[in-house]
Amino acid sequence: MKIKSGFLFSMIVSAVTLTLPLQVSARQVHTWHNINAENGEWVAKLQMLNEKGIFVLPDGTSVSEFKVSTGSPKRYGFEFDPNDDFDVAYTLTLVQQNENAGNQSNSTMFKSKACVYVITADGPAKPDIRVSSFNGAACDWKTVPGVGEDFFVS
């Protein structure tokens, strides 16, 4: 009887272990995106503009703000609400962390480099991304076919 119960226990543990990765991958992530910083540390913020959606890390946890730095790119996924009609828009804003920002004599001036991406789509696999750069920031993006878009800041 001990052999049977031990076998049954190991089968249950195996079944649970095998289904855990499926729970994370069962999320309805529509696109995956990498953010790469070529210099310094940047704070990234994601914000829905139209319709509902969430942003997730590769482990499945929700995210709306995180840091990106040289040599440490970040990856996020975008999920839209099942009730959306895909008239979706969101922003990705990146602001470089400036060591001297607190030491400015005129604290009302914004001097940090910043990139703002307004992310929409004209249709399936047809991204429509508008980019604004501030204070000398270089902001770029590229499509990764079948995956999503990657973003680059410097």
JSON list of C-alpha atoms in Angstrom, two decimals:
[
{"chain": "A", "resi": 1, "resn": "MET", "atom": "CA", "xyz": [0.00, 0.00, 0.00]},
{"chain": "A", "resi": 2, "resn": "LYS", "atom": "CA", "xyz": [2.90, 2.38, 0.76]},
{"chain": "A", "resi": 3, "resn": "ILE", "atom": "CA", "xyz": [4.29, 1.84, -2.71]},
{"chain": "A", "resi": 4, "resn": "LYS", "atom": "CA", "xyz": [0.95, 2.71, -4.31]},
{"chain": "A", "resi": 5, "resn": "SER", "atom": "CA", "xyz": [0.47, 5.86, -2.20]},
{"chain": "A", "resi": 6, "resn": "GLY", "atom": "CA", "xyz": [4.08, 6.93, -2.88]},
{"chain": "A", "resi": 7, "resn": "PHE", "atom": "CA", "xyz": [3.54, 6.42, -6.59]},
{"chain": "A", "resi": 8, "resn": "LEU", "atom": "CA", "xyz": [0.26, 8.33, -6.45]},
{"chain": "A", "resi": 9, "resn": "PHE", "atom": "CA", "xyz": [1.94, 11.20, -4.56]},
{"chain": "A", "resi": 10, "resn": "SER", "atom": "CA", "xyz": [4.77, 11.42, -7.11]},
{"chain": "A", "resi": 11, "resn": "MET", "atom": "CA", "xyz": [2.22, 11.42, -9.96]},
{"chain": "A", "resi": 12, "resn": "ILE", "atom": "CA", "xyz": [0.31, 14.31, -8.35]},
{"chain": "A", "resi": 13, "resn": "VAL", "atom": "CA", "xyz": [3.52, 16.28, -7.81]},
{"chain": "A", "resi": 14, "resn": "SER", "atom": "CA", "xyz": [4.52, 15.65, -11.43]},
{"chain": "A", "resi": 15, "resn": "ALA", "atom": "CA", "xyz": [1.12, 16.76, -12.72]},
{"chain": "A", "resi": 16, "resn": "VAL", "atom": "CA", "xyz": [1.21, 19.98, -10.67]},
{"chain": "A", "resi": 17, "resn": "THR", "atom": "CA", "xyz": [4.80, 20.69, -11.72]},
{"chain": "A", "resi": 18, "resn": "LEU", "atom": "CA", "xyz": [3.96, 20.17, -15.38]},
{"chain": "A", "resi": 19, "resn": "THR", "atom": "CA", "xyz": [0.90, 22.44, -15.28]},
{"chain": "A", "resi": 20, "resn": "LEU", "atom": "CA", "xyz": [2.61, 25.39, -13.54]},
{"chain": "A", "resi": 21, "resn": "PRO", "atom": "CA", "xyz": [4.43, 26.56, -16.69]},
{"chain": "A", "resi": 22, "resn": "LEU", "atom": "CA", "xyz": [1.19, 26.15, -18.61]},
{"chain": "A", "resi": 23, "resn": "GLN", "atom": "CA", "xyz": [-0.59, 28.54, -16.27]},
{"chain": "A", "resi": 24, "resn": "VAL", "atom": "CA", "xyz": [1.87, 31.34, -17.05]},
{"chain": "A", "resi": 25, "resn": "SER", "atom": "CA", "xyz": [1.98, 30.58, -20.77]},
{"chain": "A", "resi": 26, "resn": "ALA", "atom": "CA", "xyz": [-1.84, 30.31, -20.91]},
{"chain": "A", "resi": 27, "resn": "ARG", "atom": "CA", "xyz": [-2.08, 34.10, -20.51]},
{"chain": "A", "resi": 28, "resn": "GLN", "atom": "CA", "xyz": [-3.33, 35.88, -23.58]},
{"chain": "A", "resi": 29, "resn": "VAL", "atom": "CA", "xyz": [-0.16, 37.85, -24.29]},
{"chain": "A", "resi": 30, "resn": "HIS", "atom": "CA", "xyz": [-0.67, 39.47, -27.68]},
{"chain": "A", "resi": 31, "resn": "THR", "atom": "CA", "xyz": [2.85, 40.85, -28.24]},
{"chain": "A", "resi": 32, "resn": "TRP", "atom": "CA", "xyz": [6.24, 40.77, -26.50]},
{"chain": "A", "resi": 33, "resn": "HIS", "atom": "CA", "xyz": [8.60, 43.74, -26.44]},
{"chain": "A", "resi": 34, "resn": "ASN", "atom": "CA", "xyz": [12.21, 44.33, -25.39]},
{"chain": "A", "resi": 35, "resn": "ILE", "atom": "CA", "xyz": [13.44, 47.71, -24.21]},
{"chain": "A", "resi": 36, "resn": "ASN", "atom": "CA", "xyz": [17.16, 48.41, -24.63]},
{"chain": "A", "resi": 37, "resn": "ALA", "atom": "CA", "xyz": [19.05, 51.36, -23.12]},
{"chain": "A", "resi": 38, "resn": "GLU", "atom": "CA", "xyz": [22.33, 52.25, -24.78]},
{"chain": "A", "resi": 39, "resn": "ASN", "atom": "CA", "xyz": [23.49, 54.51, -21.96]},
{"chain": "A", "resi": 40, "resn": "GLY", "atom": "CA", "xyz": [22.49, 55.09, -18.37]},
{"chain": "A", "resi": 41, "resn": "GLU", "atom": "CA", "xyz": [19.47, 54.13, -16.36]},
{"chain": "A", "resi": 42, "resn": "TRP", "atom": "CA", "xyz": [15.93, 54.88, -17.54]},
{"chain": "A", "resi": 43, "resn": "VAL", "atom": "CA", "xyz": [12.55, 54.65, -15.83]},
{"chain": "A", "resi": 44, "resn": "ALA", "atom": "CA", "xyz": [9.91, 53.10, -18.07]},
{"chain": "A", "resi": 45, "resn": "LYS", "atom": "CA", "xyz": [6.16, 53.65, -17.60]},
{"chain": "A", "resi": 46, "resn": "LEU", "atom": "CA", "xyz": [3.35, 51.93, -19.49]},
{"chain": "A", "resi": 47, "resn": "GLN", "atom": "CA", "xyz": [-0.12, 53.49, -19.65]},
{"chain": "A", "resi": 48, "resn": "MET", "atom": "CA", "xyz": [-3.28, 52.48, -21.50]},
{"chain": "A", "resi": 49, "resn": "LEU", "atom": "CA", "xyz": [-4.87, 55.33, -23.50]},
{"chain": "A", "resi": 50, "resn": "ASN", "atom": "CA", "xyz": [-7.83, 53.60, -25.11]},
{"chain": "A", "resi": 51, "resn": "GLU", "atom": "CA", "xyz": [-9.69, 50.41, -24.21]},
{"chain": "A", "resi": 52, "resn": "LYS", "atom": "CA", "xyz": [-8.44, 47.96, -21.60]},
{"chain": "A", "resi": 53, "resn": "GLY", "atom": "CA", "xyz": [-5.16, 46.11, -21.45]},
{"chain": "A", "resi": 54, "resn": "ILE", "atom": "CA", "xyz": [-2.45, 45.02, -19.07]},
{"chain": "A", "resi": 55, "resn": "PHE", "atom": "CA", "xyz": [1.30, 44.68, -19.24]},
{"chain": "A", "resi": 56, "resn": "VAL", "atom": "CA", "xyz": [3.12, 41.65, -17.87]},
{"chain": "A", "resi": 57, "resn": "LEU", "atom": "CA", "xyz": [6.65, 40.50, -17.20]},
{"chain": "A", "resi": 58, "resn": "PRO", "atom": "CA", "xyz": [7.81, 37.15, -18.58]},
{"chain": "A", "resi": 59, "resn": "ASP", "atom": "CA", "xyz": [6.90, 35.48, -15.25]},
{"chain": "A", "resi": 60, "resn": "GLY", "atom": "CA", "xyz": [3.27, 36.64, -15.68]},
{"chain": "A", "resi": 61, "resn": "THR", "atom": "CA", "xyz": [3.19, 39.40, -13.05]},
{"chain": "A", "resi": 62, "resn": "SER", "atom": "CA", "xyz": [1.53, 42.69, -13.96]},
{"chain": "A", "resi": 63, "resn": "VAL", "atom": "CA", "xyz": [3.77, 45.70, -14.45]},
{"chain": "A", "resi": 64, "resn": "SER", "atom": "CA", "xyz": [3.34, 49.40, -15.21]},
{"chain": "A", "resi": 65, "resn": "GLU", "atom": "CA", "xyz": [6.72, 50.83, -14.17]},
{"chain": "A", "resi": 66, "resn": "PHE", "atom": "CA", "xyz": [10.26, 49.43, -14.15]},
{"chain": "A", "resi": 67, "resn": "LYS", "atom": "CA", "xyz": [13.90, 50.41, -14.75]},
{"chain": "A", "resi": 68, "resn": "VAL", "atom": "CA", "xyz": [16.06, 49.70, -17.78]},
{"chain": "A", "resi": 69, "resn": "SER", "atom": "CA", "xyz": [19.81, 50.22, -17.90]},
{"chain": "A", "resi": 70, "resn": "THR", "atom": "CA", "xyz": [22.77, 49.62, -20.16]},
{"chain": "A", "resi": 71, "resn": "GLY", "atom": "CA", "xyz": [23.36, 45.88, -20.43]},
{"chain": "A", "resi": 72, "resn": "SER", "atom": "CA", "xyz": [20.06, 45.09, -18.65]},
{"chain": "A", "resi": 73, "resn": "PRO", "atom": "CA", "xyz": [17.21, 45.19, -21.16]},
{"chain": "A", "resi": 74, "resn": "LYS", "atom": "CA", "xyz": [13.67, 44.52, -19.99]},
{"chain": "A", "resi": 75, "resn": "ARG", "atom": "CA", "xyz": [10.93, 42.49, -21.62]},
{"chain": "A", "resi": 76, "resn": "TYR", "atom": "CA", "xyz": [7.20, 43.04, -21.26]},
{"chain": "A", "resi": 77, "resn": "GLY", "atom": "CA", "xyz": [4.12, 41.55, -22.80]},
{"chain": "A", "resi": 78, "resn": "PHE", "atom": "CA", "xyz": [0.92, 43.31, -23.79]},
{"chain": "A", "resi": 79, "resn": "GLU", "atom": "CA", "xyz": [-2.50, 41.72, -23.23]},
{"chain": "A", "resi": 80, "resn": "PHE", "atom": "CA", "xyz": [-5.69, 43.34, -24.42]},
{"chain": "A", "resi": 81, "resn": "ASP", "atom": "CA", "xyz": [-9.08, 42.72, -22.88]},
{"chain": "A", "resi": 82, "resn": "PRO", "atom": "CA", "xyz": [-11.12, 39.97, -24.61]},
{"chain": "A", "resi": 83, "resn": "ASN", "atom": "CA", "xyz": [-14.01, 42.47, -24.96]},
{"chain": "A", "resi": 84, "resn": "ASP", "atom": "CA", "xyz": [-11.88, 45.03, -26.81]},
{"chain": "A", "resi": 85, "resn": "ASP", "atom": "CA", "xyz": [-12.46, 45.61, -30.50]},
{"chain": "A", "resi": 86, "resn": "PHE", "atom": "CA", "xyz": [-8.72, 46.17, -30.97]},
{"chain": "A", "resi": 87, "resn": "ASP", "atom": "CA", "xyz": [-9.07, 49.95, -31.13]},
{"chain": "A", "resi": 88, "resn": "VAL", "atom": "CA", "xyz": [-6.22, 49.93, -28.62]},
{"chain": "A", "resi": 89, "resn": "ALA", "atom": "CA", "xyz": [-3.66, 52.63, -27.84]},
{"chain": "A", "resi": 90, "resn": "TYR", "atom": "CA", "xyz": [-1.07, 52.88, -25.09]},
{"chain": "A", "resi": 91, "resn": "THR", "atom": "CA", "xyz": [2.10, 54.78, -24.27]},
{"chain": "A", "resi": 92, "resn": "LEU", "atom": "CA", "xyz": [5.58, 53.70, -23.30]},
{"chain": "A", "resi": 93, "resn": "THR", "atom": "CA", "xyz": [7.47, 56.58, -21.69]},
{"chain": "A", "resi": 94, "resn": "LEU", "atom": "CA", "xyz": [11.17, 56.36, -20.81]},
{"chain": "A", "resi": 95, "resn": "VAL", "atom": "CA", "xyz": [12.99, 59.06, -18.83]},
{"chain": "A", "resi": 96, "resn": "GLN", "atom": "CA", "xyz": [16.73, 58.88, -18.27]},
{"chain": "A", "resi": 97, "resn": "GLN", "atom": "CA", "xyz": [17.75, 59.19, -14.65]},
{"chain": "A", "resi": 98, "resn": "ASN", "atom": "CA", "xyz": [19.93, 62.27, -14.39]},
{"chain": "A", "resi": 99, "resn": "GLU", "atom": "CA", "xyz": [22.37, 62.37, -11.46]},
{"chain": "A", "resi": 100, "resn": "ASN", "atom": "CA", "xyz": [22.33, 66.16, -11.50]},
{"chain": "A", "resi": 101, "resn": "ALA", "atom": "CA", "xyz": [18.54, 66.57, -11.74]},
{"chain": "A", "resi": 102, "resn": "GLY", "atom": "CA", "xyz": [18.23, 67.50, -8.07]},
{"chain": "A", "resi": 103, "resn": "ASN", "atom": "CA", "xyz": [21.10, 69.99, -8.27]},
{"chain": "A", "resi": 104, "resn": "GLN", "atom": "CA", "xyz": [19.62, 72.22, -10.98]},
{"chain": "A", "resi": 105, "resn": "SER", "atom": "CA", "xyz": [19.54, 75.92, -10.05]},
{"chain": "A", "resi": 106, "resn": "ASN", "atom": "CA", "xyz": [16.20, 76.28, -11.85]},
{"chain": "A", "resi": 107, "resn": "SER", "atom": "CA", "xyz": [14.20, 73.26, -10.70]},
{"chain": "A", "resi": 108, "resn": "THR", "atom": "CA", "xyz": [11.26, 74.11, -12.98]},
{"chain": "A", "resi": 109, "resn": "MET", "atom": "CA", "xyz": [13.22, 73.07, -16.08]},
{"chain": "A", "resi": 110, "resn": "PHE", "atom": "CA", "xyz": [13.01, 69.49, -17.31]},
{"chain": "A", "resi": 111, "resn": "LYS", "atom": "CA", "xyz": [16.47, 68.50, -18.54]},
{"chain": "A", "resi": 112, "resn": "SER", "atom": "CA", "xyz": [16.40, 64.71, -18.59]},
{"chain": "A", "resi": 113, "resn": "LYS", "atom": "CA", "xyz": [16.37, 62.84, -21.87]},
{"chain": "A", "resi": 114, "resn": "ALA", "atom": "CA", "xyz": [12.97, 61.28, -22.55]},
{"chain": "A", "resi": 115, "resn": "CYS", "atom": "CA", "xyz": [11.28, 59.12, -25.18]},
{"chain": "A", "resi": 116, "resn": "VAL", "atom": "CA", "xyz": [7.53, 58.77, -25.57]},
{"chain": "A", "resi": 117, "resn": "TYR", "atom": "CA", "xyz": [6.11, 56.08, -27.81]},
{"chain": "A", "resi": 118, "resn": "VAL", "atom": "CA", "xyz": [2.38, 56.13, -28.65]},
{"chain": "A", "resi": 119, "resn": "ILE", "atom": "CA", "xyz": [1.63, 52.56, -29.67]},
{"chain": "A", "resi": 120, "resn": "THR", "atom": "CA", "xyz": [-1.34, 51.57, -31.82]},
{"chain": "A", "resi": 121, "resn": "ALA", "atom": "CA", "xyz": [-1.89, 49.39, -34.87]},
{"chain": "A", "resi": 122, "resn": "ASP", "atom": "CA", "xyz": [-3.49, 49.90, -38.28]},
{"chain": "A", "resi": 123, "resn": "GLY", "atom": "CA", "xyz": [-4.37, 46.19, -38.29]},
{"chain": "A", "resi": 124, "resn": "PRO", "atom": "CA", "xyz": [-2.94, 42.76, -37.47]},
{"chain": "A", "resi": 125, "resn": "ALA", "atom": "CA", "xyz": [0.87, 42.87, -37.70]},
{"chain": "A", "resi": 126, "resn": "LYS", "atom": "CA", "xyz": [0.73, 46.53, -38.80]},
{"chain": "A", "resi": 127, "resn": "PRO", "atom": "CA", "xyz": [2.05, 48.63, -35.91]},
{"chain": "A", "resi": 128, "resn": "ASP", "atom": "CA", "xyz": [1.46, 52.38, -35.97]},
{"chain": "A", "resi": 129, "resn": "ILE", "atom": "CA", "xyz": [3.97, 53.83, -33.50]},
{"chain": "A", "resi": 130, "resn": "ARG", "atom": "CA", "xyz": [4.61, 57.55, -33.08]},
{"chain": "A", "resi": 131, "resn": "VAL", "atom": "CA", "xyz": [7.76, 58.65, -31.30]},
{"chain": "A", "resi": 132, "resn": "SER", "atom": "CA", "xyz": [8.60, 61.90, -29.55]},
{"chain": "A", "resi": 133, "resn": "SER", "atom": "CA", "xyz": [12.08, 62.58, -28.21]},
{"chain": "A", "resi": 134, "resn": "PHE", "atom": "CA", "xyz": [13.07, 65.24, -25.70]},
{"chain": "A", "resi": 135, "resn": "ASN", "atom": "CA", "xyz": [16.35, 66.88, -24.64]},
{"chain": "A", "resi": 136, "resn": "GLY", "atom": "CA", "xyz": [18.57, 65.11, -27.15]},
{"chain": "A", "resi": 137, "resn": "ALA", "atom": "CA", "xyz": [17.26, 61.59, -26.58]},
{"chain": "A", "resi": 138, "resn": "ALA", "atom": "CA", "xyz": [17.60, 59.11, -29.43]},
{"chain": "A", "resi": 139, "resn": "CYS", "atom": "CA", "xyz": [14.42, 57.00, -29.56]},
{"chain": "A", "resi": 140, "resn": "ASP", "atom": "CA", "xyz": [13.98, 54.16, -32.02]},
{"chain": "A", "resi": 141, "resn": "TRP", "atom": "CA", "xyz": [12.04, 50.95, -32.52]},
{"chain": "A", "resi": 142, "resn": "LYS", "atom": "CA", "xyz": [11.92, 47.96, -34.83]},
{"chain": "A", "resi": 143, "resn": "THR", "atom": "CA", "xyz": [9.44, 45.20, -35.59]},
{"chain": "A", "resi": 144, "resn": "VAL", "atom": "CA", "xyz": [10.31, 41.64, -34.64]},
{"chain": "A", "resi": 145, "resn": "PRO", "atom": "CA", "xyz": [8.10, 39.60, -37.00]},
{"chain": "A", "resi": 146, "resn": "GLY", "atom": "CA", "xyz": [5.65, 37.32, -35.21]},
{"chain": "A", "resi": 147, "resn": "VAL", "atom": "CA", "xyz": [6.65, 38.66, -31.79]},
{"chain": "A", "resi": 148, "resn": "GLY", "atom": "CA", "xyz": [6.14, 42.43, -31.39]},
{"chain": "A", "resi": 149, "resn": "GLU", "atom": "CA", "xyz": [8.31, 45.53, -31.41]},
{"chain": "A", "resi": 150, "resn": "ASP", "atom": "CA", "xyz": [11.58, 46.31, -29.65]},
{"chain": "A", "resi": 151, "resn": "PHE", "atom": "CA", "xyz": [12.42, 49.80, -28.37]},
{"chain": "A", "resi": 152, "resn": "PHE", "atom": "CA", "xyz": [15.80, 51.51, -28.09]},
{"chain": "A", "resi": 153, "resn": "VAL", "atom": "CA", "xyz": [16.78, 54.61, -26.09]},
{"chain": "A", "resi": 154, "resn": "SER", "atom": "CA", "xyz": [20.01, 56.56, -25.71]}
]
